[in-house]
Tab-separated table of N, CA and C in Angstrom:
chain	number	residue	atom	x	y	z
A	1	GLN	N	10.122	10.999	-12.987
A	1	GLN	CA	9.481	11.893	-12.140
A	1	GLN	C	8.235	10.962	-11.347
A	2	VAL	N	8.500	10.983	-11.028
A	2	VAL	CA	7.492	9.275	-10.596
A	2	VAL	C	6.442	9.935	-9.919
A	3	GLN	N	4.922	9.817	-10.116
A	3	GLN	CA	3.968	11.014	-9.713
A	3	GLN	C	2.613	9.334	-9.029
A	4	LEU	N	2.372	9.647	-7.549
A	4	LEU	CA	1.237	8.481	-7.314
A	4	LEU	C	0.285	9.357	-6.955
A	5	VAL	N	-0.872	8.568	-7.272
A	5	VAL	CA	-2.348	8.673	-7.239
A	5	VAL	C	-2.882	8.064	-6.692
A	6	ASP	N	-2.622	8.193	-5.091
A	6	ASP	CA	-3.773	6.444	-4.360
A	6	ASP	C	-5.369	6.914	-4.260
A	7	ALA	N	-6.636	5.902	-3.860
A	7	ALA	CA	-7.966	6.517	-3.604
A	7	ALA	C	-8.666	5.255	-3.464
A	8	GLY	N	-9.291	5.794	-2.761
A	8	GLY	CA	-10.471	4.471	-2.856
A	8	GLY	C	-10.749	4.211	-1.078
A	9	GLY	N	-10.516	4.943	-0.570
A	9	GLY	CA	-10.922	4.775	1.178
A	9	GLY	C	-11.991	5.449	1.282
A	10	GLY	N	-12.620	5.172	2.130
A	10	GLY	CA	-13.576	4.894	2.560
A	10	GLY	C	-14.253	5.132	4.149
A	11	LEU	N	-15.897	4.739	4.462
A	11	LEU	CA	-16.255	4.163	5.592
A	11	LEU	C	-16.316	2.679	5.345
A	12	VAL	N	-16.677	2.092	5.696
A	12	VAL	CA	-17.350	0.636	5.633
A	12	VAL	C	-16.729	-0.124	7.024
A	13	GLN	N	-17.857	-0.962	7.477
A	13	GLN	CA	-18.344	-1.554	9.125
A	13	GLN	C	-17.797	-2.871	8.720
A	14	ALA	N	-16.609	-2.994	10.261
A	14	ALA	CA	-16.462	-4.287	10.530
A	14	ALA	C	-16.587	-5.524	9.676
A	15	GLY	N	-15.885	-6.751	8.992
A	15	GLY	CA	-15.634	-7.608	8.458
A	15	GLY	C	-15.978	-6.868	6.500
A	16	GLY	N	-16.159	-5.823	6.159
A	16	GLY	CA	-16.229	-5.109	5.128
A	16	GLY	C	-14.723	-5.133	4.275
A	17	SER	N	-15.017	-5.418	3.513
A	17	SER	CA	-14.196	-4.808	2.699
A	17	SER	C	-13.810	-3.757	1.681
A	18	LEU	N	-13.053	-3.040	1.175
A	18	LEU	CA	-12.067	-1.311	0.115
A	18	LEU	C	-11.299	-2.170	-0.998
A	19	ARG	N	-10.993	-1.272	-1.793
A	19	ARG	CA	-10.372	-2.121	-3.361
A	19	ARG	C	-9.900	-0.515	-3.000
A	20	LEU	N	-8.158	-0.608	-2.670
A	20	LEU	CA	-7.874	0.519	-3.157
A	20	LEU	C	-7.112	0.586	-3.963
A	21	SER	N	-6.520	1.649	-5.286
A	21	SER	CA	-5.585	1.890	-6.204
A	21	SER	C	-4.611	2.612	-6.083
A	22	CYS	N	-3.116	2.002	-7.043
A	22	CYS	CA	-2.628	3.810	-6.958
A	22	CYS	C	-1.698	3.313	-8.489
A	23	THR	N	-1.953	4.803	-8.786
A	23	THR	CA	-2.713	4.926	-10.354
A	23	THR	C	-0.194	5.557	-10.535
A	24	ALA	N	0.193	5.177	-10.697
A	24	ALA	CA	1.153	5.572	-11.535
A	24	ALA	C	1.871	6.644	-12.481
A	25	SER	N	2.755	7.662	-12.894
A	25	SER	CA	3.068	8.180	-14.165
A	25	SER	C	3.429	8.320	-13.848
A	26	GLY	N	5.349	8.998	-15.288
A	26	GLY	CA	5.777	9.641	-14.944
A	26	GLY	C	7.053	8.248	-15.245
A	27	GLY	N	6.632	7.271	-15.566
A	27	GLY	CA	8.223	6.630	-15.074
A	27	GLY	C	6.966	4.689	-15.870
A	28	THR	N	7.803	3.749	-15.112
A	28	THR	CA	7.312	2.864	-15.258
A	28	THR	C	7.166	2.051	-14.849
A	29	SER	N	6.482	1.343	-14.937
A	29	SER	CA	6.344	0.138	-13.316
A	29	SER	C	6.951	-0.460	-12.921
A	30	ASN	N	7.566	-1.116	-14.069
A	30	ASN	CA	7.689	-2.792	-14.146
A	30	ASN	C	9.038	-1.676	-13.483
A	31	ASN	N	9.673	-1.298	-13.671
A	31	ASN	CA	11.290	-0.560	-12.780
A	31	ASN	C	11.271	-0.460	-11.485
A	32	PHE	N	10.281	-0.437	-10.716
A	32	PHE	CA	10.466	-0.243	-9.909
A	32	PHE	C	9.050	-1.565	-8.071
A	33	ALA	N	8.779	-1.414	-7.276
A	33	ALA	CA	8.535	-1.876	-6.163
A	33	ALA	C	7.574	-1.710	-5.622
A	34	LEU	N	5.744	-1.917	-5.915
A	34	LEU	CA	5.849	-1.007	-5.241
A	34	LEU	C	4.465	-1.527	-4.167
A	35	ALA	N	4.580	-0.396	-3.180
A	35	ALA	CA	4.380	-0.887	-1.690
A	35	ALA	C	3.033	0.202	-0.666
A	36	TRP	N	2.389	-0.450	-0.073
A	36	TRP	CA	1.063	0.506	0.853
A	36	TRP	C	2.221	0.730	2.113
A	37	PHE	N	1.333	1.538	2.697
A	37	PHE	CA	1.916	2.185	4.095
A	37	PHE	C	0.406	2.447	4.391
A	38	ARG	N	0.463	2.430	6.180
A	38	ARG	CA	-0.562	3.158	6.573
A	38	ARG	C	-0.102	3.706	7.587
A	39	GLN	N	-1.100	5.208	8.069
A	39	GLN	CA	-0.250	5.806	8.729
A	39	GLN	C	-1.540	5.814	9.409
A	40	ALA	N	-1.827	5.310	11.644
A	40	ALA	CA	-3.286	5.717	11.966
A	40	ALA	C	-2.875	7.404	13.093
A	41	PRO	N	-3.418	8.050	13.554
A	41	PRO	CA	-3.155	8.930	14.073
A	41	PRO	C	-2.555	8.504	15.561
A	42	GLY	N	-1.613	8.757	15.738
A	42	GLY	CA	-0.627	9.267	16.842
A	42	GLY	C	0.065	8.042	16.751
A	43	LYS	N	0.102	6.905	15.330
A	43	LYS	CA	1.173	6.099	15.365
A	43	LYS	C	1.800	6.204	13.760
A	44	GLU	N	3.139	5.808	13.881
A	44	GLU	CA	3.801	5.467	13.319
A	44	GLU	C	3.699	4.989	12.011
A	45	ARG	N	3.809	5.743	10.899
A	45	ARG	CA	4.058	4.400	9.220
A	45	ARG	C	4.057	3.834	9.332
A	46	GLU	N	3.514	2.498	9.252
A	46	GLU	CA	3.679	1.114	9.145
A	46	GLU	C	3.224	0.880	7.274
A	47	GLY	N	4.546	-0.212	6.207
A	47	GLY	CA	3.567	-0.610	5.850
A	47	GLY	C	2.871	-1.624	5.655
A	48	VAL	N	2.653	-1.988	4.994
A	48	VAL	CA	0.936	-3.389	4.939
A	48	VAL	C	1.473	-4.459	3.903
A	49	SER	N	1.670	-3.923	3.026
A	49	SER	CA	2.402	-4.484	2.315
A	49	SER	C	2.943	-4.408	0.740
A	50	CYS	N	3.978	-4.551	1.004
A	50	CYS	CA	4.198	-4.694	-1.672
A	50	CYS	C	4.173	-5.748	-2.511
A	51	LEU	N	5.185	-5.530	-3.532
A	51	LEU	CA	4.943	-6.466	-5.416
A	51	LEU	C	6.323	-6.046	-5.404
A	52	SER	N	7.050	-6.812	-5.766
A	52	SER	CA	7.970	-6.248	-5.990
A	52	SER	C	8.752	-7.326	-7.164
A	53	THR	N	9.765	-7.798	-8.140
A	53	THR	CA	10.117	-8.639	-9.090
A	53	THR	C	10.465	-9.428	-7.726
A	54	SER	N	9.947	-10.001	-6.622
A	54	SER	CA	10.293	-11.320	-6.176
A	54	SER	C	9.181	-11.375	-4.819
A	55	GLY	N	8.412	-11.254	-5.764
A	55	GLY	CA	7.300	-11.096	-5.572
A	55	GLY	C	6.528	-10.872	-4.041
A	56	ALA	N	4.918	-10.348	-3.572
A	56	ALA	CA	4.594	-9.899	-3.097
A	56	ALA	C	4.657	-10.146	-1.376
A	57	GLU	N	4.572	-9.272	-0.457
A	57	GLU	CA	5.110	-9.419	1.220
A	57	GLU	C	3.518	-8.566	1.390
A	58	TYR	N	3.669	-9.666	3.199
A	58	TYR	CA	2.219	-9.023	3.614
A	58	TYR	C	2.192	-8.477	5.040
A	59	ALA	N	2.490	-7.572	5.763
A	59	ALA	CA	2.675	-7.165	7.256
A	59	ALA	C	1.444	-7.984	7.342
A	60	GLU	N	2.232	-8.846	8.694
A	60	GLU	CA	1.484	-10.018	9.711
A	60	GLU	C	0.520	-9.508	9.911
A	61	SER	N	-0.093	-8.246	10.428
A	61	SER	CA	-1.092	-7.856	11.003
A	61	SER	C	-2.308	-7.963	10.163
A	62	VAL	N	-1.752	-7.882	7.936
A	62	VAL	CA	-3.216	-8.031	6.752
A	62	VAL	C	-3.144	-9.228	6.108
A	63	LYS	N	-2.221	-10.629	6.864
A	63	LYS	CA	-1.791	-12.015	6.200
A	63	LYS	C	-3.282	-12.449	5.830
A	64	ASP	N	-3.768	-12.821	4.541
A	64	ASP	CA	-4.314	-13.626	4.886
A	64	ASP	C	-6.125	-13.031	4.239
A	65	ARG	N	-6.407	-11.732	4.312
A	65	ARG	CA	-6.423	-10.166	5.073
A	65	ARG	C	-6.884	-9.572	3.017
A	66	PHE	N	-5.657	-8.698	3.067
A	66	PHE	CA	-5.592	-7.729	2.426
A	66	PHE	C	-4.480	-8.445	0.769
A	67	THR	N	-4.519	-8.560	-0.587
A	67	THR	CA	-4.295	-9.443	-1.432
A	67	THR	C	-3.466	-7.404	-2.040
A	68	ILE	N	-2.687	-7.586	-2.464
A	68	ILE	CA	-1.877	-6.365	-2.871
A	68	ILE	C	-2.084	-6.895	-4.566
A	69	SER	N	-1.616	-6.586	-5.778
A	69	SER	CA	-1.790	-6.749	-7.335
A	69	SER	C	-1.196	-5.707	-7.639
A	70	LEU	N	-1.042	-5.940	-9.197
A	70	LEU	CA	-0.747	-5.032	-10.643
A	70	LEU	C	-2.105	-5.519	-11.836
A	71	ASP	N	-2.494	-4.239	-12.995
A	71	ASP	CA	-2.994	-4.704	-13.441
A	71	ASP	C	-2.019	-4.782	-14.814
A	72	ASN	N	-3.045	-5.113	-15.770
A	72	ASN	CA	-1.964	-5.789	-16.886
A	72	ASN	C	-1.034	-4.831	-17.520
A	73	ALA	N	-1.506	-3.811	-17.276
A	73	ALA	CA	-0.343	-2.182	-18.115
A	73	ALA	C	0.589	-2.033	-17.206
A	74	GLN	N	0.497	-2.825	-15.184
A	74	GLN	CA	1.320	-2.723	-14.941
A	74	GLN	C	1.534	-0.892	-13.896
A	75	THR	N	0.935	-0.130	-14.629
A	75	THR	CA	0.276	1.263	-14.036
A	75	THR	C	-0.315	1.796	-12.605
A	76	THR	N	-1.334	0.640	-12.698
A	76	THR	CA	-2.359	0.694	-11.275
A	76	THR	C	-1.970	-0.247	-10.064
A	77	ALA	N	-1.724	-0.302	-9.094
A	77	ALA	CA	-1.659	-1.323	-7.990
A	77	ALA	C	-2.765	-1.640	-7.639
A	78	PHE	N	-3.110	-2.258	-6.643
A	78	PHE	CA	-4.813	-2.536	-5.906
A	78	PHE	C	-4.236	-3.415	-4.406
A	79	LEU	N	-4.301	-2.619	-3.665
A	79	LEU	CA	-5.035	-3.300	-2.722
A	79	LEU	C	-6.431	-4.074	-1.936
A	80	GLN	N	-6.241	-4.982	-2.071
A	80	GLN	CA	-7.650	-5.348	-2.013
A	80	GLN	C	-8.397	-6.198	-0.585
A	81	MET	N	-8.843	-5.640	0.707
A	81	MET	CA	-8.951	-5.620	2.045
A	81	MET	C	-10.350	-5.795	2.515
A	82	ASN	N	-9.980	-7.367	3.231
A	82	ASN	CA	-11.703	-8.165	3.441
A	82	ASN	C	-11.209	-7.909	5.301
A	83	ASN	N	-11.866	-8.454	5.161
A	83	ASN	CA	-12.450	-8.567	6.338
A	83	ASN	C	-11.771	-7.547	7.584
A	84	LEU	N	-12.033	-6.551	7.356
A	84	LEU	CA	-11.116	-4.877	7.971
A	84	LEU	C	-11.910	-5.196	9.349
A	85	LYS	N	-10.681	-5.076	9.919
A	85	LYS	CA	-11.700	-4.320	11.353
A	85	LYS	C	-10.853	-2.608	12.282
A	86	PRO	N	-11.054	-2.724	13.031
A	86	PRO	CA	-11.165	-1.145	13.204
A	86	PRO	C	-9.813	-0.964	13.762
A	87	ASP	N	-9.296	-1.556	13.834
A	87	ASP	CA	-7.757	-1.492	13.865
A	87	ASP	C	-6.680	-0.481	12.302
A	88	ASP	N	-7.394	-0.663	11.470
A	88	ASP	CA	-7.259	-0.677	10.107
A	88	ASP	C	-6.862	0.432	9.910
A	89	THR	N	-8.204	1.106	10.653
A	89	THR	CA	-8.158	2.592	10.249
A	89	THR	C	-7.309	3.851	9.979
A	90	ALA	N	-6.769	4.103	9.148
A	90	ALA	CA	-5.587	5.043	8.679
A	90	ALA	C	-5.696	5.261	7.733
A	91	THR	N	-4.607	6.191	7.619
A	91	THR	CA	-4.355	7.063	5.710
A	91	THR	C	-4.137	5.463	5.047
A	92	TYR	N	-4.172	4.991	3.956
A	92	TYR	CA	-2.943	4.291	3.565
A	92	TYR	C	-2.299	5.271	2.269
A	93	TYR	N	-1.036	5.021	2.182
A	93	TYR	CA	0.171	5.731	1.180
A	93	TYR	C	-0.147	4.638	0.675
A	94	CYS	N	0.083	4.916	-1.338
A	94	CYS	CA	1.137	4.337	-1.584
A	94	CYS	C	2.267	4.835	-1.845
A	95	ALA	N	3.694	3.590	-2.853
A	95	ALA	CA	4.531	3.979	-2.234
A	95	ALA	C	5.439	3.614	-3.715
A	96	ALA	N	6.230	3.973	-4.149
A	96	ALA	CA	7.297	3.281	-5.180
A	96	ALA	C	9.037	3.773	-4.745
A	97	VAL	N	9.484	2.863	-5.198
A	97	VAL	CA	10.733	2.578	-4.906
A	97	VAL	C	11.427	1.335	-6.474
A	98	VAL	N	12.776	2.555	-6.755
A	98	VAL	CA	13.253	1.580	-8.400
A	98	VAL	C	13.716	0.392	-7.923
A	99	GLU	N	13.687	-0.481	-8.154
A	99	GLU	CA	14.104	-2.339	-8.212
A	99	GLU	C	14.860	-2.672	-7.803
A	100	GLY	N	15.097	-3.061	-6.088
A	100	GLY	CA	16.936	-3.396	-5.787
A	100	GLY	C	17.354	-2.088	-5.249
A	101	ASP	N	16.621	-0.882	-5.018
A	101	ASP	CA	17.338	0.305	-4.849
A	101	ASP	C	16.741	0.253	-3.017
A	102	TYR	N	16.040	-0.828	-2.449
A	102	TYR	CA	16.234	-0.273	-0.858
A	102	TYR	C	16.256	-2.494	-0.389
A	103	ASN	N	16.902	-2.291	1.177
A	103	ASN	CA	17.205	-3.168	1.535
A	103	ASN	C	15.582	-3.903	2.020
A	104	ASP	N	14.421	-3.092	2.608
A	104	ASP	CA	13.218	-3.952	2.793
A	104	ASP	C	11.714	-2.794	2.475
A	105	CYS	N	10.994	-3.822	1.877
A	105	CYS	CA	9.430	-2.468	0.594
A	105	CYS	C	8.456	-1.890	1.713
A	106	LEU	N	8.526	-2.888	3.106
A	106	LEU	CA	7.943	-2.302	3.980
A	106	LEU	C	8.675	-1.420	5.279
A	107	ARG	N	9.684	-0.872	4.864
A	107	ARG	CA	10.302	-0.100	5.634
A	107	ARG	C	9.465	1.358	4.673
A	108	PRO	N	8.858	2.495	5.224
A	108	PRO	CA	9.104	4.146	5.040
A	108	PRO	C	10.190	4.743	4.213
A	109	TYR	N	11.779	4.558	4.997
A	109	TYR	CA	12.701	5.208	4.446
A	109	TYR	C	12.931	4.546	3.230
A	110	ASP	N	13.245	3.716	3.217
A	110	ASP	CA	13.375	3.077	1.554
A	110	ASP	C	12.834	3.163	0.464
A	111	MET	N	11.532	3.548	0.593
A	111	MET	CA	11.069	4.914	-0.465
A	111	MET	C	10.425	5.565	-1.596
A	112	ASP	N	10.742	6.257	-2.012
A	112	ASP	CA	10.500	7.047	-3.060
A	112	ASP	C	10.530	8.070	-3.216
A	113	TYR	N	8.581	7.380	-3.328
A	113	TYR	CA	7.559	7.937	-4.412
A	113	TYR	C	7.126	7.541	-3.726
A	114	TRP	N	5.950	9.002	-2.784
A	114	TRP	CA	4.866	9.092	-2.376
A	114	TRP	C	3.617	8.780	-2.572
A	115	GLY	N	2.245	9.196	-2.649
A	115	GLY	CA	1.123	9.711	-2.753
A	115	GLY	C	0.431	10.262	-2.094
A	116	LYS	N	-0.044	10.375	-2.130
A	116	LYS	CA	-0.558	11.984	-1.258
A	116	LYS	C	-1.492	11.339	-0.010
A	117	GLY	N	-1.991	10.081	0.165
A	117	GLY	CA	-2.514	8.933	0.882
A	117	GLY	C	-4.692	9.464	1.073
A	118	THR	N	-5.459	8.218	1.417
A	118	THR	CA	-6.428	8.036	1.144
A	118	THR	C	-7.075	7.485	2.688
A	119	PRO	N	-8.240	8.570	2.853
A	119	PRO	CA	-8.206	7.572	4.744
A	119	PRO	C	-8.895	6.106	4.668
A	120	VAL	N	-8.907	5.639	5.841
A	120	VAL	CA	-9.278	4.313	5.936
A	120	VAL	C	-10.392	4.306	6.788
A	121	THR	N	-11.769	4.668	7.120
A	121	THR	CA	-12.468	4.089	8.442
A	121	THR	C	-13.562	2.756	8.979
A	122	VAL	N	-12.732	1.851	9.489
A	122	VAL	CA	-13.113	0.893	9.762
A	122	VAL	C	-14.109	1.167	11.165
A	123	SER	N	-15.466	1.029	11.327
A	123	SER	CA	-16.656	1.235	12.455
A	123	SER	C	-16.230	0.058	13.235
A	124	SER	N	-17.080	-0.356	14.336
A	124	SER	CA	-17.054	-1.359	14.605
A	124	SER	C	-18.698	-1.716	15.128
């Protein structure tokens, strides 16, 4: 069983940056695709970015502003978020799915494991 602990959220002004982290345990990270999702109040959960053996993918709304990465030990994933906008305000969740066992790593229903979420608030 894989456990994911996501952290790093907070309050930031528009144009600022935050780096989220997702630490995995109970499994081997290099056998999983790791992803970030977010959910704003009253909205559906949406995929933000994922990292798999196929490379990195990003939602159109965060391209060129967010970067997903994995540490050398392949146990912690990061989401570097730059030039944040008020529309980025949401609770951010990391997620994991067995590599290859999904159709779309930006689709919430394809994920096997979830962190508890970390809130991000961007003020204007």
